[in-house]
mmCIF file of C-alpha atoms in Angstrom:
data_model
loop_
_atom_site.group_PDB
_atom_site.id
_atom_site.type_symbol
_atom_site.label_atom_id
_atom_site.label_comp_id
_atom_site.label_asym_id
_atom_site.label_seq_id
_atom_site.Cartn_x
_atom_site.Cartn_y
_atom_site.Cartn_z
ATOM 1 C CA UNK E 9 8.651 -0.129 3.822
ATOM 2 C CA UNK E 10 6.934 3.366 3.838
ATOM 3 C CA UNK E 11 3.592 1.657 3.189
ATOM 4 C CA UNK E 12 3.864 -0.920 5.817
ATOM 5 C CA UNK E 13 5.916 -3.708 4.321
ATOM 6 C CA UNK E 14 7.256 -5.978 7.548
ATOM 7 C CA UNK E 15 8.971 -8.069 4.714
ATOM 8 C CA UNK E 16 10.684 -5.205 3.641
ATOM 9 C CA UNK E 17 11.397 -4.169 7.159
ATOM 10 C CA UNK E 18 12.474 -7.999 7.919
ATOM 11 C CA UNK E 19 14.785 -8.149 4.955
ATOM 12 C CA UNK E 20 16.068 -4.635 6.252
ATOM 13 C CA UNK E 21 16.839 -6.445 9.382
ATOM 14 C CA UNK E 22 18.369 -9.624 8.291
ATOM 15 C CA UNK E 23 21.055 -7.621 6.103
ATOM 16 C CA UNK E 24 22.531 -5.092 8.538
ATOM 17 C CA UNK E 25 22.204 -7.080 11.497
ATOM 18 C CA UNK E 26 25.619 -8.701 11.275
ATOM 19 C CA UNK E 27 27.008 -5.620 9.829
ATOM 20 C CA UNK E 28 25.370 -3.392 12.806
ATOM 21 C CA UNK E 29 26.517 -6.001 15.490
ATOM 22 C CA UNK E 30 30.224 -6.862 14.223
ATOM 23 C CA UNK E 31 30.362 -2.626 13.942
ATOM 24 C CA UNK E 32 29.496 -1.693 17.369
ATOM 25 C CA UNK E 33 30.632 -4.086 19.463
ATOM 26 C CA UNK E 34 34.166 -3.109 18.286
ATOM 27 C CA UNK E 35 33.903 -0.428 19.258
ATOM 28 C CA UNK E 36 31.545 -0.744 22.398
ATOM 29 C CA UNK E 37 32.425 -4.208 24.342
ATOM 30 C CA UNK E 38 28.631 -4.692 25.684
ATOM 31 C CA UNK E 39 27.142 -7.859 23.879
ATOM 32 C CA UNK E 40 23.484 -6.877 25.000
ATOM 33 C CA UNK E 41 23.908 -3.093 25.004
ATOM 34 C CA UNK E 42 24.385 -3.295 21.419
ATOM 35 C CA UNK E 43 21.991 -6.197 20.649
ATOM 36 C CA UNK E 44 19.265 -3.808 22.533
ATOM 37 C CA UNK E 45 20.388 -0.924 20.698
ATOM 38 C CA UNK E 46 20.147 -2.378 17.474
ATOM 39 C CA UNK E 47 16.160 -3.749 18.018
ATOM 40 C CA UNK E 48 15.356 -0.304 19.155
ATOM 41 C CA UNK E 49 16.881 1.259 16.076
ATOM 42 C CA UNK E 50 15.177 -0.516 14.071
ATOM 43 C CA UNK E 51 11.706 -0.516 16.103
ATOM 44 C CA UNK E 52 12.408 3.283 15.621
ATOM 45 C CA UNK E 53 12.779 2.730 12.186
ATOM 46 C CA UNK E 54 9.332 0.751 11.864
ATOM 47 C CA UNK E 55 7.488 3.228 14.248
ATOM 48 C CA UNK E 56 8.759 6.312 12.338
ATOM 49 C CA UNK E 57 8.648 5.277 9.129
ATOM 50 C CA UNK E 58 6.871 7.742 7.195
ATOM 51 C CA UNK E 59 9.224 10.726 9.174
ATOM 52 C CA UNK E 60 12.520 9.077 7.678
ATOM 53 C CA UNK E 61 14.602 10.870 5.542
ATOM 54 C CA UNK E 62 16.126 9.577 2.180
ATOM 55 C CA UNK E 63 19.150 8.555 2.953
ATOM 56 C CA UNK E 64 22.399 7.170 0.204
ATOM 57 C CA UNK E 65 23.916 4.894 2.449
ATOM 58 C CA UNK E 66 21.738 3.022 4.393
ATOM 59 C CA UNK E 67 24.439 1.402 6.089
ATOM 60 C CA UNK E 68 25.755 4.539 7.351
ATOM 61 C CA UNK E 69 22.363 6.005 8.129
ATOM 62 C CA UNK E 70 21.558 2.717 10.399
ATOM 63 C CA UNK E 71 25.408 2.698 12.264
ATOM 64 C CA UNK E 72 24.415 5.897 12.972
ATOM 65 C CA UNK E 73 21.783 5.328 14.803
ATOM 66 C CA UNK E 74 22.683 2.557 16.742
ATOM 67 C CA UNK E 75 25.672 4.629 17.744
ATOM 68 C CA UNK E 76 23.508 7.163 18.859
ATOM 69 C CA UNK E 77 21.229 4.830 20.631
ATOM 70 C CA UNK E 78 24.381 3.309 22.465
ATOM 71 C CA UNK E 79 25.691 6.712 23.617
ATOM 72 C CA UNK E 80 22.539 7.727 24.918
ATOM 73 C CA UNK E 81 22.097 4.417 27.146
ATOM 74 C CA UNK E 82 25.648 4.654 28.421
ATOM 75 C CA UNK E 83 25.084 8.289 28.978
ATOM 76 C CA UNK E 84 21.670 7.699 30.951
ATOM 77 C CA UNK E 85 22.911 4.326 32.911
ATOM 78 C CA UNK E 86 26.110 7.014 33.955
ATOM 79 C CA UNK E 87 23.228 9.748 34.966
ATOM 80 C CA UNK E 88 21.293 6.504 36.830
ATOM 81 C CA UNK E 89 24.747 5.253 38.348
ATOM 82 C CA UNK E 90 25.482 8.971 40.053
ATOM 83 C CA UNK E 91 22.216 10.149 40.990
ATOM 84 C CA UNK E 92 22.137 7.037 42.634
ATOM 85 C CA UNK E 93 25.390 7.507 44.881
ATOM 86 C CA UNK E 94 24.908 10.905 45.272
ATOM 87 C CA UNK E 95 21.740 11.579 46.126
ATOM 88 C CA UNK E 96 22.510 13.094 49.287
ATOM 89 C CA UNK E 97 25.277 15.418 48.502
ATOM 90 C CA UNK E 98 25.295 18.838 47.614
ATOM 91 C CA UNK E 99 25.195 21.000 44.505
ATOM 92 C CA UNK E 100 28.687 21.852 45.081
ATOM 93 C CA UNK E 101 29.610 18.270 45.113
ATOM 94 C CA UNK E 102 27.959 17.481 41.566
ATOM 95 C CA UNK E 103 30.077 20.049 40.120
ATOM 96 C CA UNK E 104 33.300 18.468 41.534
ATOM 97 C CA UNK E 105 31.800 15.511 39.972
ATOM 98 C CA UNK E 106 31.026 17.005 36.359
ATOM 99 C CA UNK E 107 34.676 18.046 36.255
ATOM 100 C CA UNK E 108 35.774 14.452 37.518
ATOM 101 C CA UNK E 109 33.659 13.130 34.392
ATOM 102 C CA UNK E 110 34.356 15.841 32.267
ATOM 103 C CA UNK E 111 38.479 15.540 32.993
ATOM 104 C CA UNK E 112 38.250 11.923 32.533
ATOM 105 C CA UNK E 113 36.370 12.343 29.320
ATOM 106 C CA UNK E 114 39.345 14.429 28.212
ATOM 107 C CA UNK E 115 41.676 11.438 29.095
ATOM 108 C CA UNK E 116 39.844 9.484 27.612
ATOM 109 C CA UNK E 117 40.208 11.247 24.388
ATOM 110 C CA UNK E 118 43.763 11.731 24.436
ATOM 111 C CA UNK E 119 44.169 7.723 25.474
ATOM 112 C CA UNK E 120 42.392 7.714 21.754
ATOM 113 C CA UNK E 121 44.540 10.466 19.589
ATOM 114 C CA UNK E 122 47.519 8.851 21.229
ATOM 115 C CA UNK E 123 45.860 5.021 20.276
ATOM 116 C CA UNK E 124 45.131 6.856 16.878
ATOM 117 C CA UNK E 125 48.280 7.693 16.124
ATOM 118 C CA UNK E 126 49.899 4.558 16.697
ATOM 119 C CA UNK E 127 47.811 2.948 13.517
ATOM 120 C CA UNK E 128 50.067 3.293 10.141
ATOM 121 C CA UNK E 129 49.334 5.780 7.434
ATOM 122 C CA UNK E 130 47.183 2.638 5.568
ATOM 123 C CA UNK E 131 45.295 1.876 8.706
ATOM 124 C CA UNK E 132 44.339 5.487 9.282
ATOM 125 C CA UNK E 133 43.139 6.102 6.497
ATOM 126 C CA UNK E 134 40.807 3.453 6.163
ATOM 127 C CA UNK E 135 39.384 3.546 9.981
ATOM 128 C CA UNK E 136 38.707 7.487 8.803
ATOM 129 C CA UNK E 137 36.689 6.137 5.792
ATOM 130 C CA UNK E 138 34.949 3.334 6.929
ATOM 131 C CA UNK E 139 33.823 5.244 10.839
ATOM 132 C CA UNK E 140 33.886 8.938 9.706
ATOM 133 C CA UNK E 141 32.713 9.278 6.488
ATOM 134 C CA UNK E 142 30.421 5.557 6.863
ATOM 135 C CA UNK E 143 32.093 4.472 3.183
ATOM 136 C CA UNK E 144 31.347 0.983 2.780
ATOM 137 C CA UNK E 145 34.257 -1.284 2.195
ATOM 138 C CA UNK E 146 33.611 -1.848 -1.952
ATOM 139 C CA UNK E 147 33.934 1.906 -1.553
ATOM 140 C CA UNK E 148 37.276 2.474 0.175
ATOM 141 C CA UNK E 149 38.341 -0.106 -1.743
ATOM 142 C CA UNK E 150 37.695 1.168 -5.083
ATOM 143 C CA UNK E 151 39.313 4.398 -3.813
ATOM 144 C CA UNK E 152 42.547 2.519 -2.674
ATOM 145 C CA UNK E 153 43.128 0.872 -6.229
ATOM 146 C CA UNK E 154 43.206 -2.633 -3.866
ATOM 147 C CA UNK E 155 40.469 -5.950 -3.021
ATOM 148 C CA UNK E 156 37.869 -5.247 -0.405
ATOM 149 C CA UNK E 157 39.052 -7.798 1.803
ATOM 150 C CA UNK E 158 42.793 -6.247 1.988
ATOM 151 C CA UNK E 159 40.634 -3.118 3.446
ATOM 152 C CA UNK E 160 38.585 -5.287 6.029
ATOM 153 C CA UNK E 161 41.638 -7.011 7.034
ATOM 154 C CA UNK E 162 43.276 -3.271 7.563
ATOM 155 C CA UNK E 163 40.052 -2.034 9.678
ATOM 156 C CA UNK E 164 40.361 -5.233 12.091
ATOM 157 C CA UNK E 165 43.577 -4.765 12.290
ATOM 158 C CA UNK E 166 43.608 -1.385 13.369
ATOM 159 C CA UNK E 167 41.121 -1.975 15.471
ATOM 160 C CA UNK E 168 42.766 -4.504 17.020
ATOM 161 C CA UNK E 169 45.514 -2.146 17.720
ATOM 162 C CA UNK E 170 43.170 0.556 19.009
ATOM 163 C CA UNK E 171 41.829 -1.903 21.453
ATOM 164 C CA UNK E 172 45.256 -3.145 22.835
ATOM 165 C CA UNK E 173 46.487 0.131 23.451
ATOM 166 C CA UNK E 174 43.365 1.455 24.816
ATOM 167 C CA UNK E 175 43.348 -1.668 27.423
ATOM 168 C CA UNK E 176 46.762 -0.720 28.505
ATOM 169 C CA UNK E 177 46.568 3.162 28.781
ATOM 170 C CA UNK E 178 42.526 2.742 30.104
ATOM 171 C CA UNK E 179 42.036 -0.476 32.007
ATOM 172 C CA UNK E 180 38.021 -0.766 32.789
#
């Protein structure tokens, strides 16, 4: 891919898509957020080629970036949504408003230790392998002495719990 290869880049493509998608919009409910997140990734990717690091999990490495990519078009479209409705208003009144976002971002967070620690021992443990450590699921398998579908059926299920609880405790 480093010397141009659009097969190589294509194949690239065609085996994390899925993976990328079915990732993401678990955790991020926007069906064309992520999509667009993903192709710009991996435009990135082709633009940038030759400046990419070696990486041992490309998996990881790619989640990454889409996450990233997400974040930082939910973080602009918030910046677009408020300079947008307050144009007009003072400095003092952006403040008050960074504190609003900044207190609810706090919420937020507790909504997801308290979410967090409603999963079971099994399902903690393999949402903190599979999201912060971007194992694969062969991986966290092999590391639970159990089959890798036992460990994806843990992840959806927890979550599937996260979600629940988050929709009750942080209605959108």
């Amino acid at each position: 891919m480093l010397a141009g290869d659009a097969d190589a880049m294509k194949e690239l493509y065609n085996n994390f898509y899925q993976y990328l998608f079915s990732n993401n919009f678990a955790v991020y409910p926007y069906r064309e957020l992520v999509k667009d997140c993903i192709h710009e990734t991996f435009l990135s990717i082709w633009v940038n080629r030759e400046k990419l690091p070696q990486v041992s999990s490309v998996g990881g490495y790619l989640n990454t970036c889409v996450r990233r990519k997400i974040m930082d078009a939910l973080r602009k479209e918030s910046l677009e949504n408020k300079r947008h409705t307050s144009e007009a208003e003072s400095q003092e009144c952006s403040y008050e408003e960074a504190m609003i976002a900044f207190q609810e971002h706090e919420a937020t967070g507790k909504i997801l230790k308290e979410a967090f620690a409603q999963l079971t021992p099994k399902q903690k443990e393999v949402i903190r392998l599979r999201f912060f450590e971007n194992r694969n699921y062969d991986e966290i398998a092999a590391l639970s002495n159990c089959e890798a579908r036992t460990i994806y059926n843990r992840v959806y299920e927890a979550i599937e719990r996260l979600r629940r609880y988050f929709s009750i405790k942080h209605p959108f």
